[in-house]
């Protein structure tokens, strides 16, 4: 008899855990798999961060529980980064909370605000954790379609008034996963005024704010006047510094939301290993940060150009994204997104993510993560081209 709680029985399996199983099964059959599924950077964490970690891990004072509110120097380093990068002043004592990766905070924020039966507004397609965290808290995810003709921005004014009035949280994510779309300051202004009108907390996921190309520099929602009254922004060192395995992120902004998350977390986890937080300080304060990021942007820009050109050469109508390391492309006619990615994996050994995995408006698309080197990417595109006619 299945004794698991209903919340587990109803929980969908995590998109990337399922894809991982398929990869392992293909590898066991001896297939040379090219992984363009999960957005897990293939490049190493910068040496200056690793060196600091090595020093800090050897210090016995770092082996005890970390301070509940996080290491002060880490909170200060995040605040200094926001001032430098976005011109946003943050109080490191009240407006910054370290997270065990931004996924953790995103999954838990619903527990802080969403009562059973409340609505959270979530983008569709979108990172699955916005909706899953909502469901865990007993809330109801109300999808906001992200459509190509609207630049993959939600049309806030088309949200039914009844749903907006019952809503607690509004999740946004720009630069956007999975579509690669970006948001203007005007869009964020509109979102802030919408949140004020409906008394919502905006949860902005800014995980890709440093992965942007061609002189485009993403804005923080906290740059908008009055945003701190209604918004909390989540970010992570995962994509910015190739640190997905380290599990370090943070949330900043509205002090009530930061405090609620802090209070929740102190009751369920015991924070991040101090050595990792000091490595995080190094990430933000070392003068090598900007040159490192310049190289990182160039690396992904070159990869983006390889893939976009290969798709265009095959007759694909696609524009290069301004940010993120994802390419969001329509599946050829005659396939659902799941059928297409299954076919591609079986026929070519290339793993891409079905758009449907990000929500019903992801149907008709697939996502390529630019997380292998240029040569491997070229090979992946050749293999796909050989298996299918695009367009
Ligand atoms: C993705 O592939 O969408 C992301 O890597 C997932 C994540 O950041 O957890």
Coordinates of C-alpha atoms and ligand atoms in Angstrom, one line a residue:
X1 CA 0.0 0.0 0.0
X2 CA 1.3 3.4 -1.0
X3 CA 1.7 5.4 2.3
X4 CA 3.1 8.5 0.7
X5 CA 1.3 11.7 1.3
X6 CA -1.0 13.1 -1.3
X7 CA 1.3 16.0 -1.9
X8 CA 4.0 13.5 -3.0
X9 CA 1.6 11.3 -5.0
X10 CA 0.4 14.3 -6.9
X11 CA 3.8 15.8 -7.4
X12 CA 5.0 15.5 -11.0
X13 CA 8.5 13.9 -11.4
X14 CA 11.1 16.7 -11.9
X15 CA 11.6 17.4 -15.5
X16 CA 15.4 17.2 -15.5
X17 CA 15.5 14.1 -13.2
X18 CA 13.4 12.3 -15.9
X19 CA 15.6 13.5 -18.7
X20 CA 18.6 12.4 -16.8
X21 CA 17.2 8.9 -16.6
X22 CA 16.8 8.8 -20.4
X23 CA 20.4 10.0 -20.8
X24 CA 21.7 7.2 -18.6
X25 CA 19.6 4.6 -20.4
X26 CA 20.9 5.8 -23.8
X27 CA 24.5 5.8 -22.5
X28 CA 24.1 2.3 -21.2
X29 CA 23.2 1.3 -24.8
X30 CA 26.6 2.7 -25.8
X31 CA 25.1 5.8 -27.5
X32 CA 27.5 8.9 -27.6
X33 CA 25.0 11.3 -26.0
X34 CA 25.4 15.1 -26.5
X35 CA 23.7 16.7 -23.6
X36 CA 21.9 20.0 -24.4
X37 CA 19.1 19.4 -21.9
X38 CA 19.6 20.9 -18.4
X39 CA 21.2 24.3 -18.1
X40 CA 24.3 23.1 -16.3
X41 CA 27.4 25.0 -17.4
X42 CA 30.2 22.8 -18.6
X43 CA 33.0 25.3 -17.8
X44 CA 34.7 25.2 -14.4
X45 CA 34.2 27.6 -11.5
X46 CA 36.9 30.4 -11.7
X47 CA 40.2 29.4 -10.1
X48 CA 40.1 32.4 -7.8
X49 CA 36.9 31.1 -6.2
X50 CA 38.2 27.6 -5.9
X51 CA 41.4 28.9 -4.2
X52 CA 39.4 30.8 -1.6
X53 CA 37.3 27.7 -1.0
X54 CA 40.4 25.6 -0.4
X55 CA 41.6 28.1 2.2
X56 CA 38.2 28.4 3.9
X57 CA 37.5 24.7 4.0
X58 CA 40.7 24.2 6.0
X59 CA 39.7 26.7 8.7
X60 CA 38.2 24.9 11.7
X61 CA 36.1 28.0 12.6
X62 CA 34.1 27.3 9.4
X63 CA 33.2 23.8 10.4
X64 CA 30.4 24.8 12.8
X65 CA 26.9 25.8 12.0
X66 CA 26.7 29.0 9.9
X67 CA 25.0 32.1 11.4
X68 CA 21.2 31.8 10.8
X69 CA 21.1 35.0 8.8
X70 CA 24.1 34.0 6.7
X71 CA 27.7 35.2 6.8
X72 CA 27.8 39.0 7.1
X73 CA 30.6 39.4 4.5
X74 CA 28.5 37.4 2.0
X75 CA 25.4 39.6 2.5
X76 CA 27.6 42.7 2.3
X77 CA 29.2 41.4 -0.9
X78 CA 25.8 40.8 -2.5
X79 CA 24.7 44.3 -1.5
X80 CA 27.9 45.9 -2.9
X81 CA 27.4 44.0 -6.1
X82 CA 23.8 45.3 -6.5
X83 CA 24.9 48.8 -6.0
X84 CA 27.7 48.5 -8.5
X85 CA 25.8 46.5 -11.1
X86 CA 22.2 47.9 -10.7
X87 CA 22.6 51.1 -8.7
X88 CA 20.3 49.5 -6.1
X89 CA 21.0 50.1 -2.4
X90 CA 20.3 47.2 -0.2
X91 CA 20.6 46.9 3.6
X92 CA 22.6 43.7 4.0
X93 CA 21.0 43.2 7.4
X94 CA 17.4 43.3 6.3
X95 CA 17.2 43.0 2.5
X96 CA 19.6 40.1 1.7
X97 CA 19.2 36.4 2.6
X98 CA 21.6 33.7 1.4
X99 CA 20.0 30.6 -0.1
X100 CA 21.0 27.0 -0.8
X101 CA 20.8 27.9 -4.5
X102 CA 17.9 30.1 -5.8
X103 CA 15.8 27.0 -6.4
X104 CA 15.5 26.5 -2.7
X105 CA 14.2 30.0 -2.0
X106 CA 11.9 29.9 -5.0
X107 CA 10.4 26.6 -3.8
X108 CA 10.0 27.9 -0.3
X109 CA 8.7 31.4 -0.9
X110 CA 5.1 30.1 -1.4
X111 CA 5.2 28.6 2.1
X112 CA 5.7 32.2 3.4
X113 CA 2.8 33.9 1.6
X114 CA 0.4 31.4 0.0
X115 CA -2.4 30.0 2.1
X116 CA -4.2 26.9 0.9
X117 CA -6.5 27.9 -1.9
X118 CA -4.6 31.1 -2.7
X119 CA -3.5 31.8 -6.3
X120 CA 0.0 32.3 -7.5
X121 CA 0.6 33.7 -11.0
X122 CA 3.2 31.7 -12.8
X123 CA 4.6 32.1 -16.3
X124 CA 3.9 29.4 -18.8
X125 CA 6.3 28.2 -20.2
X126 CA 8.4 28.6 -17.1
X127 CA 10.8 27.1 -14.7
X128 CA 8.8 24.3 -13.1
X129 CA 9.6 25.2 -9.5
X130 CA 7.3 28.3 -9.5
X131 CA 4.3 26.1 -9.8
X132 CA 5.6 23.2 -7.8
X133 CA 6.3 25.4 -4.8
X134 CA 2.8 26.8 -5.1
X135 CA 1.2 23.4 -5.1
X136 CA 3.3 22.3 -2.1
X137 CA 2.0 25.2 -0.1
X138 CA -1.6 24.2 -1.1
X139 CA -1.9 27.1 -3.5
X140 CA -3.3 27.2 -7.1
X141 CA -0.9 28.1 -9.9
X142 CA -2.6 30.4 -12.4
X143 CA -0.6 30.2 -15.6
X144 CA 0.2 33.4 -17.5
X145 CA 0.9 32.5 -21.1
X146 CA 4.2 33.7 -22.5
X147 CA 3.6 34.0 -26.2
X148 CA 6.0 34.8 -29.0
X149 CA 3.8 37.6 -30.4
X150 CA 4.1 39.3 -27.0
X151 CA 7.8 38.9 -26.8
X152 CA 7.3 36.1 -24.3
X153 CA 6.2 38.7 -21.7
X154 CA 3.0 38.0 -19.8
X155 CA 0.0 40.2 -20.6
X156 CA -0.8 41.2 -17.1
X157 CA -3.9 43.1 -18.0
X158 CA -5.4 39.9 -19.5
X159 CA -5.2 38.1 -16.2
X160 CA -8.8 37.6 -15.0
X161 CA -9.5 40.2 -12.2
X162 CA -10.9 37.4 -10.1
X163 CA -7.6 35.5 -10.2
X164 CA -5.5 38.6 -9.8
X165 CA -7.5 39.5 -6.7
X166 CA -7.0 36.1 -5.1
X167 CA -3.3 36.0 -6.0
X168 CA -0.5 36.3 -3.5
X169 CA 2.7 35.9 -5.6
X170 CA 3.5 36.9 -9.2
X171 CA 6.5 35.0 -10.5
X172 CA 8.6 36.6 -13.3
X173 CA 11.9 35.5 -14.8
X174 CA 14.0 37.8 -17.1
X175 CA 16.2 37.0 -18.9
X176 CA 13.8 34.2 -19.4
X177 CA 14.2 30.5 -19.1
X178 CA 13.3 28.7 -21.3
X179 CA 12.5 31.3 -24.1
X180 CA 15.6 33.5 -23.8
X181 CA 13.4 36.6 -23.9
X182 CA 14.3 39.8 -22.1
X183 CA 12.2 42.4 -20.3
X184 CA 12.4 46.2 -20.6
X185 CA 12.3 48.6 -17.7
X186 CA 8.9 49.6 -18.9
X187 CA 7.6 46.1 -18.4
X188 CA 9.0 45.9 -14.9
X189 CA 7.3 49.3 -14.2
X190 CA 4.0 47.9 -15.3
X191 CA 4.6 44.8 -13.2
X192 CA 5.3 46.9 -10.1
X193 CA 2.2 49.0 -10.6
X194 CA 0.1 45.8 -11.2
X195 CA 1.5 44.3 -8.0
X196 CA 0.6 47.5 -6.1
X197 CA -2.9 47.5 -7.4
X198 CA -3.5 43.8 -6.5
X199 CA -1.4 43.7 -3.3
X200 CA 0.9 41.1 -4.7
X201 CA 4.5 40.2 -4.0
X202 CA 6.6 39.9 -7.2
X203 CA 9.1 37.1 -7.1
X204 CA 11.6 37.9 -9.8
X205 CA 14.1 35.1 -10.7
X206 CA 17.1 36.9 -12.1
X207 CA 19.4 33.8 -12.5
X208 CA 20.6 34.8 -16.0
X209 CA 21.2 38.5 -15.3
X210 CA 24.9 38.3 -16.3
X211 CA 24.5 36.0 -19.4
X212 CA 23.6 38.6 -22.0
X213 CA 25.1 39.6 -25.4
X214 CA 25.6 42.3 -27.9
X215 CA 25.8 45.2 -25.4
X216 CA 22.5 44.2 -23.8
X217 CA 22.6 44.4 -20.0
X218 CA 19.6 43.0 -18.1
X219 CA 18.0 45.3 -15.5
X220 CA 17.0 44.3 -12.0
X221 CA 13.3 44.8 -11.1
X222 CA 14.7 46.5 -8.0
X223 CA 15.9 49.4 -10.2
X224 CA 12.2 50.4 -10.6
X225 CA 11.0 53.1 -8.2
X226 CA 9.0 51.6 -5.4
X227 CA 9.9 48.0 -6.3
X228 CA 11.2 47.2 -2.9
X229 CA 7.7 47.7 -1.5
X230 CA 6.5 44.8 -3.6
X231 CA 9.3 42.7 -5.0
X232 CA 11.9 40.1 -4.0
X233 CA 14.5 39.1 -6.5
X234 CA 16.2 35.7 -6.5
X235 CA 19.6 35.1 -7.9
X236 CA 22.2 32.4 -7.9
X237 CA 25.9 32.0 -8.4
X238 CA 25.2 28.9 -10.4
X239 CA 25.0 30.3 -13.9
X240 CA 27.0 33.5 -13.3
X241 CA 30.1 31.7 -11.9
X242 CA 29.6 28.1 -13.1
X243 CA 28.7 27.0 -9.6
X244 CA 25.6 24.8 -10.0
X245 CA 27.0 22.1 -7.8
X246 CA 28.0 24.4 -5.0
X247 CA 24.4 25.4 -4.1
X248 CA 24.7 29.1 -3.3
X249 CA 22.2 31.8 -4.2
X250 CA 20.4 34.6 -2.5
X251 CA 17.2 36.7 -2.4
X252 CA 17.2 40.4 -2.1
X253 CA 14.6 43.2 -1.9
X254 CA 11.4 43.6 0.1
X255 CA 12.4 43.3 3.8
X256 CA 9.2 41.6 4.8
X257 CA 9.6 38.9 2.2
X258 CA 13.3 38.5 3.1
X259 CA 12.4 38.2 6.8
X260 CA 9.7 35.6 6.1
X261 CA 12.0 33.5 4.0
X262 CA 14.7 33.8 6.6
X263 CA 12.2 32.7 9.3
X264 CA 11.0 29.8 7.3
X265 CA 14.5 28.7 6.5
X266 CA 15.9 28.8 10.0
X267 CA 13.2 26.3 10.9
X268 CA 13.9 23.9 8.0
X269 CA 17.5 24.1 7.1
X270 CA 20.7 25.2 8.8
X271 CA 22.1 27.5 6.1
X272 CA 25.1 27.2 3.8
X273 CA 28.5 25.9 4.7
X274 CA 30.5 28.9 5.8
X275 CA 33.4 28.1 3.5
X276 CA 31.0 28.3 0.5
X277 CA 29.7 31.6 1.6
X278 CA 33.2 33.0 1.8
X279 CA 33.9 31.6 -1.6
X280 CA 30.8 33.5 -2.6
X281 CA 32.3 36.7 -1.2
X282 CA 35.4 36.1 -3.3
X283 CA 33.2 35.6 -6.4
X284 CA 31.7 39.1 -6.1
X285 CA 34.7 41.0 -4.7
X286 CA 37.7 39.7 -6.7
X287 CA 38.8 42.1 -9.5
X288 CA 38.8 39.1 -11.8
X289 CA 35.0 39.0 -11.7
X290 CA 34.4 41.3 -14.7
X291 CA 37.1 39.9 -17.0
X292 CA 35.7 36.4 -16.1
X293 CA 32.2 37.4 -17.0
X294 CA 33.4 39.0 -20.3
X295 CA 34.9 35.7 -21.3
X296 CA 31.8 33.8 -20.2
X297 CA 29.5 36.0 -22.3
X298 CA 31.8 35.6 -25.3
X299 CA 31.8 31.9 -24.9
X300 CA 28.0 31.6 -24.9
X301 CA 27.6 34.2 -27.6
X302 CA 29.8 32.2 -29.9
X303 CA 27.9 29.0 -29.1
X304 CA 24.6 30.8 -29.6
X305 CA 25.8 32.0 -33.1
X306 CA 26.8 28.5 -34.1
X307 CA 23.4 27.0 -33.2
X308 CA 21.3 29.9 -34.5
X309 CA 23.2 29.8 -37.8
X310 CA 22.8 26.0 -38.1
X311 CA 19.1 26.3 -37.5
X312 CA 18.7 29.2 -39.9
X313 CA 20.8 27.3 -42.6
X314 CA 18.3 24.5 -42.3
X315 CA 15.4 26.9 -43.1
X316 CA 14.5 27.8 -39.5
X317 CA 12.9 31.1 -38.8
X318 CA 14.7 32.0 -35.6
X319 CA 16.3 35.1 -34.0
X320 CA 19.4 35.0 -31.8
X321 CA 18.4 35.5 -28.2
X322 CA 19.8 38.6 -26.4
X323 CA 20.4 36.7 -23.2
X324 CA 20.6 33.3 -21.4
X325 CA 22.3 30.2 -22.7
X326 CA 19.1 28.7 -24.2
X327 CA 17.7 28.6 -27.7
X328 CA 14.0 28.2 -27.8
X329 CA 13.0 26.8 -31.2
X330 CA 9.7 25.6 -32.7
X331 CA 9.5 21.8 -33.4
X332 CA 9.0 20.8 -37.0
X333 CA 5.5 20.2 -38.1
X334 CA 4.0 16.9 -37.4
X335 CA 5.6 16.3 -34.0
X336 CA 4.6 17.2 -30.5
X337 CA 7.5 18.6 -28.5
X338 CA 7.9 15.3 -26.6
X339 CA 7.7 13.2 -29.8
X340 CA 10.3 15.4 -31.3
X341 CA 12.8 15.2 -28.5
X342 CA 12.3 11.5 -28.2
X343 CA 12.9 11.0 -31.9
X344 CA 16.0 13.2 -31.8
X345 CA 17.5 11.3 -28.8
X346 CA 16.8 7.9 -30.4
X347 CA 18.0 8.8 -33.8
X348 CA 21.0 11.1 -33.0
X349 CA 21.9 10.8 -29.3
X350 CA 21.3 14.5 -28.9
X351 CA 19.3 15.5 -25.7
X352 CA 17.2 18.6 -25.8
X353 CA 14.3 19.6 -23.6
X354 CA 10.7 19.4 -24.7
X355 CA 8.9 22.7 -24.4
X356 CA 5.9 21.0 -22.9
X357 CA 8.0 20.2 -19.8
X358 CA 7.8 24.0 -19.0
X359 CA 4.0 24.2 -19.3
X360 CA 1.3 23.8 -21.8
X361 CA 2.3 26.9 -23.8
X362 CA 5.7 25.3 -24.2
X363 CA 4.0 22.8 -26.5
X364 CA 5.3 23.2 -30.1
X365 CA 8.8 24.2 -28.9
X366 CA 12.0 22.6 -27.7
X367 CA 15.0 24.1 -25.8
X368 CA 18.6 23.7 -26.6
X369 CA 21.1 24.5 -23.7
X370 CA 24.4 25.8 -24.9
X371 CA 26.3 23.8 -22.4
X372 CA 28.8 21.9 -24.5
X373 CA 31.8 23.3 -26.5
X374 CA 31.5 24.6 -30.0
X375 CA 32.8 21.5 -31.7
X376 CA 30.3 19.3 -29.9
X377 CA 27.5 21.8 -30.6
X378 CA 28.4 21.7 -34.3
X379 CA 28.3 17.9 -34.2
X380 CA 25.0 18.0 -32.5
X381 CA 23.5 20.3 -35.1
X382 CA 24.9 18.1 -37.9
X383 CA 23.4 15.0 -36.4
X384 CA 20.0 16.7 -36.0
X385 CA 20.1 18.1 -39.5
X386 CA 20.9 14.7 -40.9
X387 CA 17.8 13.2 -39.1
X388 CA 15.2 15.8 -39.9
X389 CA 14.3 18.6 -42.2
X390 CA 13.8 21.8 -40.2
X391 CA 11.3 24.5 -41.0
Ligands
LIG1 C1 17.3 24.5 -16.4 O1 17.9 23.7 -17.2 O2 16.2 25.0 -16.7 C2 17.9 24.9 -15.2 O3 19.3 24.5 -15.2 C3 17.3 24.3 -14.0 C4 17.8 24.9 -12.8 O4 18.4 26.0 -12.8 O5 17.5 24.3 -11.7

